[in-house]
């Protein structure tokens, strides 16, 4: 069975500081991994995705994530937080041809001025 | 990227009425669409998988007679909440799956906020 764990339901950083949002997955087969961002009352916007190519994935808005198979992790990072990064972030895993997404519980990022 | 729309974006209805939500893939054909439900401050919960031309597959605990799904064409899936009650109030999000991409990416609609009075 597949599952996703996001450590930390709330993360608060200062503007300009490093952003680190954690995601660990469980999958018996090579997974596809995704990070999405959600602003209030809106749908999900894809930040980046891992599809078995490069393990370091660069996404939009300066975000990147590294797939570490040995740690079953796919943490999201951004070197310097911006006020506009304040939102909720979801990690998701999908495997094989089933194409179902299993979402983590989400991490709300707060950026302090 | 592929665009998915939802209509309406917001709906308020009286208890006991039925509400239909449309999900459209605007610039691609989606053989599979998904319907999610999101409660405040919670993650997305998959309700059902909708395949064009066949019956939807519901997740455990989701009442298929309560949440009717119709995927009549390759660009349209509808979710009808029948005899809505206040506990059905939620944010409903659909997504479309583009199989030919081969990477399992889903494209999400902007969501529909349902409030049942």
mmCIF file of C-alpha atoms in Angstrom:
data_model
loop_
_atom_site.group_PDB
_atom_site.id
_atom_site.type_symbol
_atom_site.label_atom_id
_atom_site.label_comp_id
_atom_site.label_asym_id
_atom_site.label_seq_id
_atom_site.Cartn_x
_atom_site.Cartn_y
_atom_site.Cartn_z
ATOM 1 C CA UNK A 1 0.000 0.000 0.000
ATOM 2 C CA UNK A 2 1.074 3.542 -0.635
ATOM 3 C CA UNK A 3 1.046 6.359 1.869
ATOM 4 C CA UNK A 4 2.528 9.769 2.468
ATOM 5 C CA UNK A 5 3.559 11.379 5.739
ATOM 6 C CA UNK A 6 4.182 15.079 6.043
ATOM 7 C CA UNK A 7 5.923 16.006 9.258
ATOM 8 C CA UNK A 8 4.769 19.280 10.670
ATOM 9 C CA UNK A 9 1.278 20.548 9.982
ATOM 10 C CA UNK A 10 2.522 24.120 10.422
ATOM 11 C CA UNK A 11 5.906 25.566 9.527
ATOM 12 C CA UNK A 12 6.834 29.171 10.158
ATOM 13 C CA UNK A 13 9.888 30.870 8.650
ATOM 14 C CA UNK A 14 11.106 34.419 8.297
ATOM 15 C CA UNK A 15 11.178 36.083 4.928
ATOM 16 C CA UNK A 16 14.486 35.257 3.265
ATOM 17 C CA UNK A 17 15.058 32.140 5.330
ATOM 18 C CA UNK A 18 15.331 28.577 4.091
ATOM 19 C CA UNK A 19 12.100 26.684 3.585
ATOM 20 C CA UNK A 20 12.107 22.942 4.319
ATOM 21 C CA UNK A 21 8.889 20.939 4.139
ATOM 22 C CA UNK A 22 9.212 17.246 4.860
ATOM 23 C CA UNK A 23 7.606 14.365 3.034
ATOM 24 C CA UNK A 24 8.175 10.660 3.508
ATOM 25 C CA UNK A 25 6.453 8.037 1.426
ATOM 26 C CA UNK A 26 5.763 4.377 1.587
ATOM 27 C CA UNK A 27 5.596 2.392 -1.616
ATOM 28 C CA UNK A 28 6.427 -1.147 -2.613
ATOM 29 C CA UNK A 29 7.213 -0.099 -6.181
ATOM 30 C CA UNK A 30 8.981 2.912 -7.676
ATOM 31 C CA UNK A 31 6.697 5.860 -7.109
ATOM 32 C CA UNK A 32 5.825 9.052 -8.855
ATOM 33 C CA UNK A 33 6.021 11.893 -6.350
ATOM 34 C CA UNK A 34 4.464 15.314 -6.492
ATOM 35 C CA UNK A 35 4.358 18.534 -4.534
ATOM 36 C CA UNK A 36 1.338 20.791 -4.883
ATOM 37 C CA UNK A 37 0.569 24.203 -3.426
ATOM 38 C CA UNK A 38 -2.901 25.360 -2.488
ATOM 39 C CA UNK A 39 -3.932 28.939 -1.791
ATOM 40 C CA UNK A 40 -7.143 29.583 0.162
ATOM 41 C CA UNK A 41 -10.293 28.531 -1.655
ATOM 42 C CA UNK A 42 -8.364 27.464 -4.714
ATOM 43 C CA UNK A 43 -7.436 24.207 -6.376
ATOM 44 C CA UNK A 44 -4.017 22.626 -6.386
ATOM 45 C CA UNK A 45 -1.105 23.939 -8.413
ATOM 46 C CA UNK A 46 1.745 21.630 -9.312
ATOM 47 C CA UNK A 47 5.094 22.761 -7.945
ATOM 48 C CA UNK A 48 7.196 19.870 -9.155
ATOM 49 C CA UNK A 49 7.189 16.156 -9.783
ATOM 50 C CA UNK A 50 9.560 13.210 -9.656
ATOM 51 C CA UNK A 51 9.080 10.637 -12.382
ATOM 52 C CA UNK A 52 12.231 8.480 -12.084
ATOM 53 C CA UNK A 53 14.515 10.792 -14.003
ATOM 54 C CA UNK A 54 16.850 13.110 -12.086
ATOM 55 C CA UNK A 55 16.632 12.732 -8.329
ATOM 56 C CA UNK A 56 16.932 16.483 -7.786
ATOM 57 C CA UNK A 57 13.855 18.083 -9.232
ATOM 58 C CA UNK A 58 13.469 21.778 -9.810
ATOM 59 C CA UNK A 59 10.041 23.309 -9.867
ATOM 60 C CA UNK A 60 8.337 26.627 -10.151
ATOM 61 C CA UNK A 61 8.840 29.643 -7.905
ATOM 62 C CA UNK A 62 12.340 28.550 -6.891
ATOM 63 C CA UNK A 63 11.278 25.334 -5.183
ATOM 64 C CA UNK A 64 13.109 22.061 -5.532
ATOM 65 C CA UNK A 65 12.926 18.600 -4.043
ATOM 66 C CA UNK A 66 15.277 15.668 -3.833
ATOM 67 C CA UNK A 67 14.175 12.074 -4.134
ATOM 68 C CA UNK A 68 16.106 9.905 -1.690
ATOM 69 C CA UNK A 69 15.197 6.284 -2.084
ATOM 70 C CA UNK A 70 17.267 5.135 0.895
ATOM 71 C CA UNK A 71 15.377 7.511 3.145
ATOM 72 C CA UNK A 72 12.024 7.200 1.288
ATOM 73 C CA UNK A 73 11.881 10.960 1.355
ATOM 74 C CA UNK A 74 10.988 13.755 -1.013
ATOM 75 C CA UNK A 75 11.490 16.943 0.983
ATOM 76 C CA UNK A 76 10.652 20.305 -0.548
ATOM 77 C CA UNK A 77 13.070 23.194 -0.180
ATOM 78 C CA UNK A 78 13.483 26.793 -1.207
ATOM 79 C CA UNK A 79 16.625 28.775 -0.350
ATOM 80 C CA UNK A 80 14.877 32.048 0.434
ATOM 81 C CA UNK A 81 11.247 32.361 1.486
ATOM 82 C CA UNK A 82 9.032 35.054 0.068
ATOM 83 C CA UNK A 83 5.844 36.378 1.584
ATOM 84 C CA UNK A 84 3.927 35.034 -1.411
ATOM 85 C CA UNK A 85 5.017 31.490 -0.506
ATOM 86 C CA UNK A 86 2.589 31.456 2.416
ATOM 87 C CA UNK A 87 0.135 28.691 1.516
ATOM 88 C CA UNK A 88 -0.612 25.040 2.149
ATOM 89 C CA UNK A 89 1.623 22.438 0.577
ATOM 90 C CA UNK A 90 0.698 18.858 -0.195
ATOM 91 C CA UNK A 91 2.935 15.948 -1.038
ATOM 92 C CA UNK A 92 1.402 13.119 -3.071
ATOM 93 C CA UNK A 93 2.463 9.694 -4.283
ATOM 94 C CA UNK A 94 1.177 7.706 -7.222
ATOM 95 C CA UNK A 95 2.353 4.365 -8.511
ATOM 96 C CA UNK A 96 2.165 2.281 -11.632
ATOM 97 C CA UNK A 97 -0.892 2.368 -13.785
ATOM 98 C CA UNK A 98 -3.275 2.851 -10.930
ATOM 99 C CA UNK A 99 -2.845 6.623 -11.151
ATOM 100 C CA UNK A 100 -4.548 7.191 -7.824
ATOM 101 C CA UNK A 101 -3.014 9.915 -5.736
ATOM 102 C CA UNK A 102 -2.390 9.472 -2.059
ATOM 103 C CA UNK A 103 -2.010 12.840 -0.408
ATOM 104 C CA UNK A 104 -0.201 13.768 2.732
ATOM 105 C CA UNK A 105 -2.030 15.704 5.401
ATOM 106 C CA UNK A 106 -0.551 18.990 4.238
ATOM 107 C CA UNK A 107 1.796 21.566 5.717
ATOM 108 C CA UNK A 108 0.757 25.134 6.157
ATOM 109 C CA UNK A 109 3.665 27.489 5.560
ATOM 110 C CA UNK A 110 3.662 30.840 7.290
ATOM 111 C CA UNK A 111 6.203 33.469 6.238
ATOM 112 C CA UNK A 112 6.969 36.196 8.750
ATOM 113 C CA UNK A 113 8.153 39.618 7.613
ATOM 114 C CA UNK B 1 -0.204 22.858 -19.067
ATOM 115 C CA UNK B 2 -3.557 21.175 -19.274
ATOM 116 C CA UNK B 3 -6.467 23.191 -17.947
ATOM 117 C CA UNK B 4 -9.360 21.843 -15.913
ATOM 118 C CA UNK B 5 -12.377 23.953 -15.048
ATOM 119 C CA UNK B 6 -15.140 23.478 -12.529
ATOM 120 C CA UNK B 7 -18.560 25.001 -12.418
ATOM 121 C CA UNK B 8 -19.913 26.474 -10.285
ATOM 122 C CA UNK B 9 -17.095 27.793 -8.143
ATOM 123 C CA UNK B 10 -19.437 28.352 -5.258
ATOM 124 C CA UNK B 11 -22.962 27.146 -4.521
ATOM 125 C CA UNK B 12 -25.332 27.563 -1.606
ATOM 126 C CA UNK B 13 -28.394 25.345 -1.430
ATOM 127 C CA UNK B 14 -31.124 24.322 0.940
ATOM 128 C CA UNK B 15 -31.076 21.019 2.731
ATOM 129 C CA UNK B 16 -32.784 18.294 0.721
ATOM 130 C CA UNK B 17 -31.982 19.685 -2.700
ATOM 131 C CA UNK B 18 -29.555 18.227 -5.235
ATOM 132 C CA UNK B 19 -26.531 20.013 -6.593
ATOM 133 C CA UNK B 20 -24.595 19.249 -9.757
ATOM 134 C CA UNK B 21 -20.926 20.145 -10.157
ATOM 135 C CA UNK B 22 -19.250 20.030 -13.549
ATOM 136 C CA UNK B 23 -15.624 19.256 -14.250
ATOM 137 C CA UNK B 24 -14.239 19.911 -17.714
ATOM 138 C CA UNK B 25 -10.882 19.344 -19.311
ATOM 139 C CA UNK B 26 -10.554 22.328 -21.617
ATOM 140 C CA UNK B 27 -7.691 21.478 -23.918
ATOM 141 C CA UNK B 28 -7.269 17.728 -23.694
ATOM 142 C CA UNK B 29 -9.249 14.525 -23.508
ATOM 143 C CA UNK B 30 -9.304 12.915 -20.115
ATOM 144 C CA UNK B 31 -10.186 9.257 -20.002
ATOM 145 C CA UNK B 32 -10.091 9.380 -16.234
ATOM 146 C CA UNK B 33 -11.193 12.047 -13.800
ATOM 147 C CA UNK B 34 -11.076 12.014 -10.042
ATOM 148 C CA UNK B 35 -13.302 13.638 -7.466
ATOM 149 C CA UNK B 36 -11.949 14.754 -4.122
ATOM 150 C CA UNK B 37 -13.467 16.246 -1.044
ATOM 151 C CA UNK B 38 -11.620 18.569 1.271
ATOM 152 C CA UNK B 39 -12.791 19.566 4.726
ATOM 153 C CA UNK B 40 -11.479 22.768 6.289
ATOM 154 C CA UNK B 41 -7.820 22.552 7.230
ATOM 155 C CA UNK B 42 -7.609 18.965 6.036
ATOM 156 C CA UNK B 43 -6.130 17.111 3.121
ATOM 157 C CA UNK B 44 -7.890 15.921 -0.001
ATOM 158 C CA UNK B 45 -9.881 12.755 0.305
ATOM 159 C CA UNK B 46 -10.407 10.764 -2.872
ATOM 160 C CA UNK B 47 -14.094 10.075 -3.335
ATOM 161 C CA UNK B 48 -14.234 8.296 -6.664
ATOM 162 C CA UNK B 49 -12.542 7.586 -9.950
ATOM 163 C CA UNK B 50 -14.563 8.442 -13.011
ATOM 164 C CA UNK B 51 -13.848 6.696 -16.300
ATOM 165 C CA UNK B 52 -15.414 7.800 -19.540
ATOM 166 C CA UNK B 53 -18.178 5.495 -20.637
ATOM 167 C CA UNK B 54 -18.222 3.327 -17.545
ATOM 168 C CA UNK B 55 -19.415 3.395 -13.971
ATOM 169 C CA UNK B 56 -17.419 5.309 -11.447
ATOM 170 C CA UNK B 57 -15.366 3.490 -8.853
ATOM 171 C CA UNK B 58 -16.059 4.751 -5.358
ATOM 172 C CA UNK B 59 -13.680 4.711 -2.441
ATOM 173 C CA UNK B 60 -14.635 2.865 0.680
ATOM 174 C CA UNK B 61 -17.109 4.768 2.790
ATOM 175 C CA UNK B 62 -18.381 6.990 -0.038
ATOM 176 C CA UNK B 63 -22.069 6.485 -0.797
ATOM 177 C CA UNK B 64 -22.530 6.050 -4.516
ATOM 178 C CA UNK B 65 -26.234 6.831 -4.332
ATOM 179 C CA UNK B 66 -25.461 10.036 -2.497
ATOM 180 C CA UNK B 67 -22.705 11.204 -4.801
ATOM 181 C CA UNK B 68 -23.687 10.419 -8.379
ATOM 182 C CA UNK B 69 -20.887 10.619 -10.918
ATOM 183 C CA UNK B 70 -21.366 10.707 -14.662
ATOM 184 C CA UNK B 71 -18.493 10.805 -17.122
ATOM 185 C CA UNK B 72 -20.436 11.251 -20.335
ATOM 186 C CA UNK B 73 -17.631 12.422 -22.568
ATOM 187 C CA UNK B 74 -13.862 12.636 -22.681
ATOM 188 C CA UNK B 75 -13.988 16.218 -21.483
ATOM 189 C CA UNK B 76 -16.788 16.264 -18.937
ATOM 190 C CA UNK B 77 -17.500 14.589 -15.630
ATOM 191 C CA UNK B 78 -20.270 15.618 -13.271
ATOM 192 C CA UNK B 79 -20.764 15.069 -9.566
ATOM 193 C CA UNK B 80 -24.301 15.340 -8.241
ATOM 194 C CA UNK B 81 -24.788 15.592 -4.514
ATOM 195 C CA UNK B 82 -28.276 14.246 -3.986
ATOM 196 C CA UNK B 83 -30.529 15.313 -1.133
ATOM 197 C CA UNK B 84 -27.776 17.464 0.272
ATOM 198 C CA UNK B 85 -27.466 17.992 4.009
ATOM 199 C CA UNK B 86 -25.337 20.413 6.011
ATOM 200 C CA UNK B 87 -22.717 17.712 6.612
ATOM 201 C CA UNK B 88 -22.155 17.597 2.842
ATOM 202 C CA UNK B 89 -20.854 21.151 2.965
ATOM 203 C CA UNK B 90 -17.285 20.970 1.783
ATOM 204 C CA UNK B 91 -14.805 21.939 -0.920
ATOM 205 C CA UNK B 92 -15.049 19.573 -3.874
ATOM 206 C CA UNK B 93 -12.130 19.333 -6.287
ATOM 207 C CA UNK B 94 -11.874 17.368 -9.487
ATOM 208 C CA UNK B 95 -8.806 16.367 -11.426
ATOM 209 C CA UNK B 96 -8.136 14.932 -14.838
ATOM 210 C CA UNK B 97 -5.591 12.344 -15.775
ATOM 211 C CA UNK B 98 -3.764 12.505 -19.074
ATOM 212 C CA UNK B 99 -2.737 8.921 -19.661
ATOM 213 C CA UNK B 100 -0.496 9.513 -22.652
ATOM 214 C CA UNK B 101 1.907 11.568 -20.584
ATOM 215 C CA UNK B 102 3.013 8.461 -18.764
ATOM 216 C CA UNK B 103 3.881 10.222 -15.549
ATOM 217 C CA UNK B 104 0.608 9.924 -13.630
ATOM 218 C CA UNK B 105 0.263 13.679 -13.285
ATOM 219 C CA UNK B 106 -3.217 14.885 -12.462
ATOM 220 C CA UNK B 107 -4.471 18.329 -13.391
ATOM 221 C CA UNK B 108 -6.709 19.872 -10.799
ATOM 222 C CA UNK B 109 -9.706 22.090 -11.163
ATOM 223 C CA UNK B 110 -10.114 25.230 -9.033
ATOM 224 C CA UNK B 111 -12.654 23.587 -6.751
ATOM 225 C CA UNK B 112 -16.308 24.132 -5.835
ATOM 226 C CA UNK B 113 -17.335 25.380 -2.421
ATOM 227 C CA UNK B 114 -20.655 23.790 -1.451
ATOM 228 C CA UNK B 115 -22.620 25.182 1.462
ATOM 229 C CA UNK B 116 -25.810 23.423 2.481
ATOM 230 C CA UNK B 117 -28.119 25.427 4.735
#
